């Protein structure tokens, strides 16, 4: 608090007098500054005169500046990322403050949230808790809606074809397994033919067994070709959908409330609106 | 993703190429017991002859005889077989069935000179017959 109430040099002096109240610190600091300047001029008489004058000022200021302060604790949602401007001048993030009594203006803001302006009146010597939930900004809600829509479209355009392609690949693998099995049967028939020790066994093998197995192989091969065709089709569709969906830009969130909070704002109007810009400089730093 | 498909598709096509159906029953002809066997002859004709059979000094019959050789080395070791011979003459079939005929029956009897007489030779293995090898001899006493 001292940091924004007092000039830097005075702060250094005031730090030495922690036990004083605010008004006493101001006057004491003023007195000590006067003493430093007087010593530089080496004018002892003037120094004594000014010292008495300053002592008089202390008495007068002590009576006239008996303004007390109060403490306030800010409970803001979101608790970690909120920022506020105090009295349109000082940008701060501290949750615990000690303020002079009277009305103080606060502008609260957090990423993705709206700027909320409010005035808090401090009563001297009292502690206060201020709770506020910053509402989400309209831009963020629109961004969330667009993002949901984008993700849904991505699911439809990417996940669905990929899933279909994956299933068709599994189907192809199953069909290949059947084809391999049918092929193995024919290979075993060939081995059985070479090893046959009976003319009848050969006749039965060539007349009955092998034709049946060839038929099974032909069917399995047809099924496998169909499965490969489906997989190729789905792979093509997936590639096309990927390329198509890649052209769609992912929604980006531009926090207009931050611009507003930082001092630059867009005011829409009949003829297109205008930019408004505010500049705040903390001279106490 | 696309690279994965570029890898998967040729793989799938190559797998199809690996699994060609090259088992054709008509082309299976390498087993000597097969009716369609086309390898080295399982039964070979060693010699043939036309012989006059005498009863003392009197000729009683004219017969045609053949001597054949079975290539047992073409069969699997330990294969048990019997010779099956059929006499073929002007449409008539003389079937010796699965019995190996006695030596006196292994001939055409009462042959006519100038006529060709044929024998069908087969092996009987496990109650079924192999390809028939036919050898013909013209009666020429």
Tab-separated table of C-alpha atoms in Angstrom:
chain	number	residue	atom	x	y	z
A	1	UNK	CA	0.000	0.000	0.000
A	2	UNK	CA	2.783	2.353	0.864
A	3	UNK	CA	4.190	1.834	-2.548
A	4	UNK	CA	1.381	3.567	-4.372
A	5	UNK	CA	0.519	6.120	-1.771
A	6	UNK	CA	3.958	7.702	-1.307
A	7	UNK	CA	6.834	8.800	-3.531
A	8	UNK	CA	9.804	6.461	-3.462
A	9	UNK	CA	12.114	8.630	-1.401
A	10	UNK	CA	9.459	9.164	1.190
A	11	UNK	CA	8.816	5.470	1.290
A	12	UNK	CA	12.400	4.821	2.335
A	13	UNK	CA	11.988	7.215	5.190
A	14	UNK	CA	8.578	5.933	6.132
A	15	UNK	CA	9.908	2.397	6.345
A	16	UNK	CA	11.910	3.449	9.362
A	17	UNK	CA	8.762	4.433	11.214
A	18	UNK	CA	6.624	1.362	11.071
A	19	UNK	CA	4.954	2.232	14.331
A	20	UNK	CA	3.521	5.533	13.024
A	21	UNK	CA	0.133	5.868	11.424
A	22	UNK	CA	-0.167	7.010	7.812
A	23	UNK	CA	-0.595	10.713	8.430
A	24	UNK	CA	2.330	10.793	10.829
A	25	UNK	CA	4.528	9.056	8.302
A	26	UNK	CA	3.733	11.576	5.592
A	27	UNK	CA	4.538	14.529	7.777
A	28	UNK	CA	7.642	12.919	9.240
A	29	UNK	CA	8.930	12.161	5.803
A	30	UNK	CA	8.289	15.722	4.715
A	31	UNK	CA	10.184	17.040	7.737
A	32	UNK	CA	13.191	14.834	7.090
A	33	UNK	CA	13.339	15.914	3.478
A	34	UNK	CA	13.412	19.507	4.545
A	35	UNK	CA	16.227	18.685	6.934
A	36	UNK	CA	18.297	17.113	4.220
A	37	UNK	CA	17.930	20.122	1.942
A	38	UNK	CA	18.742	22.527	4.729
A	39	UNK	CA	21.906	20.711	5.661
A	40	UNK	CA	23.054	20.891	2.104
A	41	UNK	CA	22.868	24.658	2.253
A	42	UNK	CA	24.767	24.630	5.580
A	43	UNK	CA	22.534	27.356	6.864
A	44	UNK	CA	22.173	26.510	10.538
A	45	UNK	CA	19.865	29.358	11.351
A	46	UNK	CA	17.585	28.614	8.588
A	47	UNK	CA	17.720	24.989	9.616
A	48	UNK	CA	16.591	25.749	13.119
A	49	UNK	CA	13.833	27.987	11.847
A	50	UNK	CA	12.621	25.451	9.396
A	51	UNK	CA	12.808	22.732	11.997
A	52	UNK	CA	10.435	24.618	14.225
A	53	UNK	CA	8.259	25.328	11.273
A	54	UNK	CA	8.207	21.675	10.389
A	55	UNK	CA	7.386	20.709	13.961
A	56	UNK	CA	4.452	23.021	13.755
A	57	UNK	CA	3.439	21.379	10.546
A	58	UNK	CA	3.618	17.995	12.229
A	59	UNK	CA	1.220	19.127	14.887
A	60	UNK	CA	-1.155	20.678	12.351
A	61	UNK	CA	-0.956	17.742	9.922
A	62	UNK	CA	-1.395	15.241	12.717
A	63	UNK	CA	-4.620	16.903	13.562
A	64	UNK	CA	-5.848	17.489	10.029
A	65	UNK	CA	-4.693	14.167	8.431
A	66	UNK	CA	-6.035	11.772	10.995
A	67	UNK	CA	-7.499	9.629	8.140
A	68	UNK	CA	-7.555	5.961	9.155
A	69	UNK	CA	-7.405	2.864	6.895
A	70	UNK	CA	-9.116	-0.501	6.635
A	71	UNK	CA	-8.124	-3.890	5.424
A	72	UNK	CA	-9.874	-5.790	2.700
A	73	UNK	CA	-9.462	-9.374	1.508
A	74	UNK	CA	-10.423	-10.118	-2.060
A	75	UNK	CA	-11.904	-13.547	-2.760
A	76	UNK	CA	-12.161	-13.619	-6.515
A	77	UNK	CA	-12.988	-16.554	-8.736
A	78	UNK	CA	-10.649	-17.501	-10.430
A	79	UNK	CA	-8.412	-17.114	-7.387
A	80	UNK	CA	-4.997	-17.396	-9.034
A	81	UNK	CA	-5.211	-15.481	-12.255
A	82	UNK	CA	-7.320	-12.435	-11.521
A	83	UNK	CA	-6.001	-8.931	-11.883
A	84	UNK	CA	-7.552	-5.638	-10.958
A	85	UNK	CA	-7.091	-1.939	-11.383
A	86	UNK	CA	-7.465	0.118	-8.280
A	87	UNK	CA	-8.899	3.545	-8.676
A	88	UNK	CA	-8.231	3.460	-12.472
A	89	UNK	CA	-4.513	3.750	-11.860
A	90	UNK	CA	-2.795	0.785	-10.284
A	91	UNK	CA	-2.779	-2.695	-11.705
A	92	UNK	CA	-2.417	-5.226	-8.923
A	93	UNK	CA	-2.903	-8.885	-8.069
A	94	UNK	CA	-2.640	-8.887	-4.290
A	95	UNK	CA	-5.584	-10.382	-2.479
A	96	UNK	CA	-5.001	-8.547	0.810
A	97	UNK	CA	-5.046	-4.771	0.817
A	98	UNK	CA	-4.954	-1.957	3.273
A	99	UNK	CA	-6.758	1.077	1.950
A	100	UNK	CA	-7.576	4.512	3.190
A	101	UNK	CA	-11.162	4.897	4.202
A	102	UNK	CA	-13.523	6.059	1.534
A	103	UNK	CA	-14.756	4.802	-1.850
A	104	UNK	CA	-12.332	2.936	-4.078
A	105	UNK	CA	-12.961	1.844	-7.617
A	106	UNK	CA	-11.966	-1.672	-8.701
A	107	UNK	CA	-11.890	-3.145	-12.187
A	108	UNK	CA	-11.495	-6.910	-11.909
A	109	UNK	CA	-10.460	-9.124	-14.768
A	110	UNK	CA	-9.086	-12.608	-15.385
A	111	UNK	CA	-8.256	-14.461	-18.590
A	112	UNK	CA	-11.435	-15.648	-20.328
A	113	UNK	CA	-13.556	-13.578	-17.947
A	114	UNK	CA	-15.426	-10.307	-18.217
A	115	UNK	CA	-14.200	-7.067	-16.738
A	116	UNK	CA	-16.266	-6.237	-13.693
A	117	UNK	CA	-16.237	-2.678	-12.341
A	118	UNK	CA	-17.273	-2.015	-8.803
A	119	UNK	CA	-16.769	0.507	-6.044
A	120	UNK	CA	-15.938	-0.561	-2.516
A	121	UNK	CA	-16.270	1.847	0.324
A	122	UNK	CA	-13.742	1.349	3.078
A	123	UNK	CA	-14.504	2.178	6.669
A	124	UNK	CA	-11.509	3.012	8.790
A	125	UNK	CA	-10.324	0.395	11.247
A	126	UNK	CA	-12.457	-2.411	9.897
A	127	UNK	CA	-11.637	-5.585	8.012
A	128	UNK	CA	-13.683	-6.504	5.002
A	129	UNK	CA	-13.990	-9.526	2.729
A	130	UNK	CA	-15.076	-9.001	-0.834
A	131	UNK	CA	-16.203	-12.025	-2.859
A	132	UNK	CA	-16.796	-12.006	-6.574
A	133	UNK	CA	-17.116	-14.612	-9.276
A	134	UNK	CA	-15.995	-13.177	-12.579
A	135	UNK	CA	-18.390	-14.275	-15.318
A	136	UNK	CA	-17.020	-15.791	-18.522
A	137	UNK	CA	-16.747	-13.315	-21.343
A	138	UNK	CA	-19.046	-13.528	-24.338
A	139	UNK	CA	-16.055	-13.998	-26.624
A	140	UNK	CA	-14.916	-16.970	-24.557
A	141	UNK	CA	-18.353	-18.561	-24.607
A	142	UNK	CA	-18.506	-18.081	-28.372
A	143	UNK	CA	-15.000	-19.529	-28.626
A	144	UNK	CA	-16.041	-22.518	-26.530
A	145	UNK	CA	-19.056	-23.084	-28.742
A	146	UNK	CA	-16.939	-22.813	-31.889
A	147	UNK	CA	-14.327	-25.118	-30.395
A	148	UNK	CA	-16.954	-27.722	-29.534
A	149	UNK	CA	-18.305	-27.486	-33.053
A	150	UNK	CA	-14.786	-27.771	-34.454
A	151	UNK	CA	-14.007	-30.827	-32.348
A	152	UNK	CA	-17.294	-32.442	-33.254
A	153	UNK	CA	-16.594	-31.857	-36.931
A	154	UNK	CA	-13.100	-33.222	-36.510
A	155	UNK	CA	-14.540	-36.330	-34.867
A	156	UNK	CA	-16.935	-36.808	-37.733
A	157	UNK	CA	-14.438	-35.991	-40.453
A	158	UNK	CA	-11.420	-37.749	-39.007
A	159	UNK	CA	-12.229	-40.147	-36.219
A	160	UNK	CA	-15.143	-41.749	-38.016
A	161	UNK	CA	-13.267	-42.576	-41.252
A	162	UNK	CA	-10.241	-43.688	-39.280
A	163	UNK	CA	-12.442	-45.970	-37.175
A	164	UNK	CA	-14.103	-47.337	-40.286
A	165	UNK	CA	-10.710	-47.911	-41.870
A	166	UNK	CA	-9.475	-49.578	-38.711
A	167	UNK	CA	-12.499	-51.887	-38.648
A	168	UNK	CA	-12.058	-52.690	-42.318
A	169	UNK	CA	-8.416	-53.458	-41.617
A	170	UNK	CA	-9.480	-55.870	-38.897
A	171	UNK	CA	-12.026	-57.361	-41.300
A	172	UNK	CA	-9.269	-57.657	-43.913
A	173	UNK	CA	-7.023	-59.353	-41.390
A	174	UNK	CA	-9.780	-61.855	-40.586
A	175	UNK	CA	-10.337	-62.490	-44.271
A	176	UNK	CA	-6.631	-62.905	-44.788
A	177	UNK	CA	-6.631	-65.431	-41.996
A	178	UNK	CA	-9.351	-67.379	-43.769
A	179	UNK	CA	-7.443	-67.114	-47.034
A	180	UNK	CA	-4.286	-68.333	-45.362
A	181	UNK	CA	-6.174	-71.229	-43.814
A	182	UNK	CA	-7.652	-72.219	-47.185
A	183	UNK	CA	-4.232	-71.900	-48.768
A	184	UNK	CA	-2.721	-74.086	-46.063
A	185	UNK	CA	-5.345	-76.734	-46.759
A	186	UNK	CA	-4.332	-76.812	-50.410
A	187	UNK	CA	-0.693	-77.010	-49.436
A	188	UNK	CA	-1.462	-79.920	-47.130
A	189	UNK	CA	-3.350	-81.550	-50.024
A	190	UNK	CA	-0.254	-81.203	-52.156
A	191	UNK	CA	1.820	-82.834	-49.445
A	192	UNK	CA	-0.808	-85.557	-49.027
A	193	UNK	CA	-0.668	-86.214	-52.756
A	194	UNK	CA	3.087	-86.607	-52.740
A	195	UNK	CA	2.964	-88.870	-49.718
A	196	UNK	CA	-0.073	-90.917	-50.780
A	197	UNK	CA	0.460	-94.694	-50.702
A	198	UNK	CA	-2.832	-95.689	-52.255
A	199	UNK	CA	-4.236	-95.025	-55.744
A	200	UNK	CA	-7.702	-94.674	-54.275
A	201	UNK	CA	-6.488	-92.080	-51.802
A	202	UNK	CA	-5.040	-90.117	-54.721
A	203	UNK	CA	-8.216	-90.434	-56.732
A	204	UNK	CA	-10.299	-89.297	-53.760
A	205	UNK	CA	-7.886	-86.461	-53.057
A	206	UNK	CA	-7.893	-85.187	-56.629
A	207	UNK	CA	-11.560	-85.858	-57.286
A	208	UNK	CA	-13.176	-84.707	-54.063
A	209	UNK	CA	-10.919	-83.112	-51.489
A	210	UNK	CA	-8.853	-80.741	-53.604
A	211	UNK	CA	-11.823	-79.341	-55.591
A	212	UNK	CA	-13.640	-78.595	-52.336
A	213	UNK	CA	-10.567	-76.930	-50.914
A	214	UNK	CA	-10.035	-74.987	-54.124
A	215	UNK	CA	-13.580	-73.768	-53.929
A	216	UNK	CA	-13.017	-72.670	-50.345
A	217	UNK	CA	-9.820	-70.943	-51.392
A	218	UNK	CA	-11.560	-69.118	-54.227
A	219	UNK	CA	-14.280	-67.929	-51.869
A	220	UNK	CA	-11.728	-66.850	-49.269
A	221	UNK	CA	-9.728	-65.016	-51.921
A	222	UNK	CA	-12.826	-63.234	-53.176
A	223	UNK	CA	-13.700	-62.227	-49.625
A	224	UNK	CA	-10.180	-61.001	-49.050
A	225	UNK	CA	-10.198	-58.953	-52.239
A	226	UNK	CA	-13.488	-57.380	-51.244
A	227	UNK	CA	-12.055	-56.584	-47.817
A	228	UNK	CA	-8.935	-55.039	-49.367
A	229	UNK	CA	-11.144	-53.020	-51.693
A	230	UNK	CA	-13.221	-51.751	-48.785
A	231	UNK	CA	-10.062	-50.893	-46.865
A	232	UNK	CA	-8.626	-49.028	-49.835
A	233	UNK	CA	-11.918	-47.186	-50.227
A	234	UNK	CA	-12.014	-46.202	-46.569
A	235	UNK	CA	-8.357	-45.256	-46.652
A	236	UNK	CA	-9.068	-42.995	-49.601
A	237	UNK	CA	-12.057	-41.468	-47.859
A	238	UNK	CA	-9.986	-40.989	-44.706
A	239	UNK	CA	-7.213	-39.286	-46.641
A	240	UNK	CA	-9.708	-37.059	-48.407
A	241	UNK	CA	-11.434	-36.150	-45.152
A	242	UNK	CA	-8.098	-35.409	-43.522
A	243	UNK	CA	-7.048	-33.136	-46.339
A	244	UNK	CA	-10.438	-31.477	-46.359
A	245	UNK	CA	-10.598	-30.995	-42.621
A	246	UNK	CA	-7.034	-29.690	-42.536
A	247	UNK	CA	-8.233	-26.637	-44.458
A	248	UNK	CA	-10.573	-25.679	-41.650
A	249	UNK	CA	-8.836	-23.405	-39.174
A	250	UNK	CA	-9.041	-24.221	-35.508
A	251	UNK	CA	-10.896	-21.533	-33.565
A	252	UNK	CA	-8.628	-19.157	-31.691
A	253	UNK	CA	-9.535	-17.221	-28.628
A	254	UNK	CA	-8.855	-13.503	-28.709
A	255	UNK	CA	-9.479	-12.114	-25.302
A	256	UNK	CA	-11.217	-8.839	-26.090
A	257	UNK	CA	-11.848	-8.297	-22.401
A	258	UNK	CA	-8.104	-8.211	-21.831
A	259	UNK	CA	-7.767	-5.463	-24.417
A	260	UNK	CA	-10.599	-3.673	-22.713
A	261	UNK	CA	-8.984	-4.151	-19.338
A	262	UNK	CA	-5.589	-3.044	-20.574
A	263	UNK	CA	-7.088	0.113	-22.000
A	264	UNK	CA	-7.683	-0.517	-25.689
A	265	UNK	CA	-11.238	-1.085	-26.721
A	266	UNK	CA	-13.365	-1.169	-29.800
A	267	UNK	CA	-16.549	0.768	-29.732
A	268	UNK	CA	-18.858	-0.335	-32.532
A	269	UNK	CA	-20.843	2.404	-34.213
A	270	UNK	CA	-23.137	3.063	-37.124
A	271	UNK	CA	-20.222	3.910	-39.421
A	272	UNK	CA	-17.965	1.101	-38.268
A	273	UNK	CA	-17.015	2.167	-34.770
A	274	UNK	CA	-13.748	3.391	-33.358
A	275	UNK	CA	-10.821	2.259	-31.233
A	276	UNK	CA	-10.531	3.697	-27.748
A	277	UNK	CA	-7.222	3.626	-25.959
A	278	UNK	CA	-6.360	4.553	-22.397
A	279	UNK	CA	-2.876	4.879	-20.920
A	280	UNK	CA	-2.097	4.499	-17.228
A	281	UNK	CA	1.297	5.181	-15.720
A	282	UNK	CA	2.188	4.577	-12.115
A	283	UNK	CA	4.348	7.548	-11.194
A	284	UNK	CA	5.172	6.214	-7.765
A	285	UNK	CA	7.462	3.562	-9.201
B	1	UNK	CA	-1.560	-41.925	-41.239
B	2	UNK	CA	-1.208	-41.731	-45.001
B	3	UNK	CA	2.266	-43.220	-44.785
B	4	UNK	CA	0.822	-46.143	-42.847
B	5	UNK	CA	-1.663	-46.806	-45.623
B	6	UNK	CA	1.068	-46.516	-48.217
B	7	UNK	CA	2.824	-49.288	-46.340
B	8	UNK	CA	-0.210	-51.440	-45.584
B	9	UNK	CA	-1.706	-51.587	-49.052
B	10	UNK	CA	1.336	-52.947	-50.915
B	11	UNK	CA	1.791	-55.363	-48.044
B	12	UNK	CA	-1.768	-56.610	-48.433
B	13	UNK	CA	-1.371	-56.934	-52.197
B	14	UNK	CA	1.917	-58.769	-51.813
B	15	UNK	CA	0.288	-61.126	-49.345
B	16	UNK	CA	-2.322	-61.946	-51.974
B	17	UNK	CA	0.505	-62.625	-54.408
B	18	UNK	CA	2.119	-64.995	-51.942
B	19	UNK	CA	-1.073	-66.974	-51.506
B	20	UNK	CA	-1.743	-67.951	-55.095
B	21	UNK	CA	-3.793	-71.031	-55.815
B	22	UNK	CA	-1.257	-73.098	-57.719
B	23	UNK	CA	-2.605	-76.509	-56.712
B	24	UNK	CA	-4.187	-77.835	-59.884
B	25	UNK	CA	-5.366	-81.476	-59.706
B	26	UNK	CA	-4.726	-81.886	-63.412
B	27	UNK	CA	-1.104	-80.951	-62.845
B	28	UNK	CA	-0.601	-83.353	-59.975
B	29	UNK	CA	0.955	-86.243	-61.914
B	30	UNK	CA	4.133	-87.013	-60.061
B	31	UNK	CA	2.962	-89.863	-57.815
B	32	UNK	CA	3.530	-93.298	-59.466
B	33	UNK	CA	0.325	-94.562	-57.866
B	34	UNK	CA	-1.697	-91.857	-59.601
B	35	UNK	CA	-3.890	-92.814	-62.537
B	36	UNK	CA	-2.542	-89.666	-64.251
B	37	UNK	CA	1.096	-90.419	-63.492
B	38	UNK	CA	3.353	-89.243	-66.304
B	39	UNK	CA	6.799	-89.952	-64.919
B	40	UNK	CA	9.133	-92.835	-65.755
B	41	UNK	CA	7.170	-96.011	-66.517
B	42	UNK	CA	6.300	-97.992	-63.418
B	43	UNK	CA	5.998	-101.191	-65.458
B	44	UNK	CA	8.386	-101.886	-68.312
B	45	UNK	CA	8.229	-104.481	-71.057
B	46	UNK	CA	11.396	-106.548	-70.961
B	47	UNK	CA	10.649	-108.951	-73.852
B	48	UNK	CA	7.793	-110.634	-75.702
B	49	UNK	CA	7.495	-113.806	-77.783
B	50	UNK	CA	5.121	-116.117	-79.672
B	51	UNK	CA	5.679	-119.655	-78.727
B	52	UNK	CA	4.371	-123.008	-79.965
B	53	UNK	CA	3.438	-125.358	-77.171
B	54	UNK	CA	4.194	-129.038	-77.879
B	55	UNK	CA	2.788	-132.153	-76.337
B	56	UNK	CA	5.674	-134.412	-76.977
B	57	UNK	CA	6.374	-133.843	-80.623
B	58	UNK	CA	2.877	-132.667	-81.471
B	59	UNK	CA	2.195	-128.910	-81.446
B	60	UNK	CA	-0.961	-128.368	-79.403
B	61	UNK	CA	-1.142	-124.592	-79.053
B	62	UNK	CA	0.384	-121.248	-80.095
B	63	UNK	CA	0.710	-118.672	-77.312
B	64	UNK	CA	1.968	-115.102	-76.925
B	65	UNK	CA	4.038	-114.309	-73.853
B	66	UNK	CA	5.496	-111.084	-72.402
B	67	UNK	CA	8.105	-110.514	-69.686
B	68	UNK	CA	7.724	-107.247	-67.733
B	69	UNK	CA	9.610	-105.478	-64.963
B	70	UNK	CA	8.018	-103.511	-62.094
B	71	UNK	CA	10.021	-100.413	-61.060
B	72	UNK	CA	9.601	-100.878	-57.337
B	73	UNK	CA	12.288	-98.257	-56.786
B	74	UNK	CA	9.754	-95.600	-57.869
B	75	UNK	CA	7.423	-96.569	-55.034
B	76	UNK	CA	7.741	-95.503	-51.475
B	77	UNK	CA	9.913	-97.901	-49.459
B	78	UNK	CA	7.876	-100.748	-48.017
B	79	UNK	CA	4.938	-100.349	-50.393
B	80	UNK	CA	3.103	-103.677	-50.683
B	81	UNK	CA	1.662	-104.366	-54.118
B	82	UNK	CA	0.338	-107.086	-56.364
B	83	UNK	CA	0.387	-107.289	-60.152
B	84	UNK	CA	-2.928	-106.973	-61.904
B	85	UNK	CA	-2.937	-108.170	-65.501
B	86	UNK	CA	-5.751	-107.914	-67.974
B	87	UNK	CA	-5.677	-109.679	-71.333
B	88	UNK	CA	-7.235	-107.554	-74.039
B	89	UNK	CA	-8.192	-109.175	-77.366
B	90	UNK	CA	-10.875	-108.040	-79.783
B	91	UNK	CA	-12.896	-106.382	-77.040
B	92	UNK	CA	-12.786	-109.322	-74.696
B	93	UNK	CA	-11.176	-108.719	-71.328
B	94	UNK	CA	-9.548	-111.455	-69.385
B	95	UNK	CA	-9.263	-110.240	-65.908
B	96	UNK	CA	-6.957	-112.050	-63.589
B	97	UNK	CA	-8.335	-109.930	-60.819
B	98	UNK	CA	-5.963	-109.320	-57.940
B	99	UNK	CA	-4.505	-112.744	-58.190
B	100	UNK	CA	-1.162	-113.143	-59.807
B	101	UNK	CA	-1.836	-115.824	-62.395
B	102	UNK	CA	0.212	-118.956	-62.373
B	103	UNK	CA	2.940	-119.080	-65.025
B	104	UNK	CA	0.894	-121.240	-67.357
B	105	UNK	CA	-1.899	-118.699	-67.426
B	106	UNK	CA	0.303	-115.680	-68.215
B	107	UNK	CA	-0.271	-115.992	-71.943
B	108	UNK	CA	-2.763	-115.700	-74.701
B	109	UNK	CA	-3.691	-119.175	-75.882
B	110	UNK	CA	-4.720	-120.250	-79.339
B	111	UNK	CA	-3.434	-117.106	-80.923
B	112	UNK	CA	-3.834	-116.478	-84.636
B	113	UNK	CA	-0.644	-115.533	-86.468
B	114	UNK	CA	-0.563	-111.874	-87.537
B	115	UNK	CA	-2.998	-110.707	-84.846
B	116	UNK	CA	-1.844	-108.314	-82.122
B	117	UNK	CA	-2.480	-109.357	-78.534
B	118	UNK	CA	-2.353	-106.838	-75.728
B	119	UNK	CA	-1.819	-106.981	-71.991
B	120	UNK	CA	-2.829	-104.291	-69.473
B	121	UNK	CA	-0.544	-104.241	-66.456
B	122	UNK	CA	-1.443	-102.523	-63.215
B	123	UNK	CA	-0.338	-102.649	-59.583
B	124	UNK	CA	-2.850	-103.241	-56.842
B	125	UNK	CA	-1.947	-101.239	-53.737
B	126	UNK	CA	-4.283	-101.222	-50.751
B	127	UNK	CA	-7.161	-102.657	-52.813
B	128	UNK	CA	-6.959	-100.118	-55.627
B	129	UNK	CA	-5.205	-100.129	-58.956
B	130	UNK	CA	-2.613	-97.857	-60.474
B	131	UNK	CA	-2.385	-96.576	-64.006
B	132	UNK	CA	-2.570	-99.332	-66.663
B	133	UNK	CA	0.432	-99.981	-68.874
B	134	UNK	CA	-0.561	-101.684	-72.104
B	135	UNK	CA	1.931	-103.723	-74.136
B	136	UNK	CA	0.914	-105.455	-77.403
B	137	UNK	CA	2.614	-108.310	-79.182
B	138	UNK	CA	1.797	-109.533	-82.665
B	139	UNK	CA	1.545	-113.319	-82.886
B	140	UNK	CA	4.330	-114.356	-85.164
B	141	UNK	CA	5.357	-117.954	-84.558
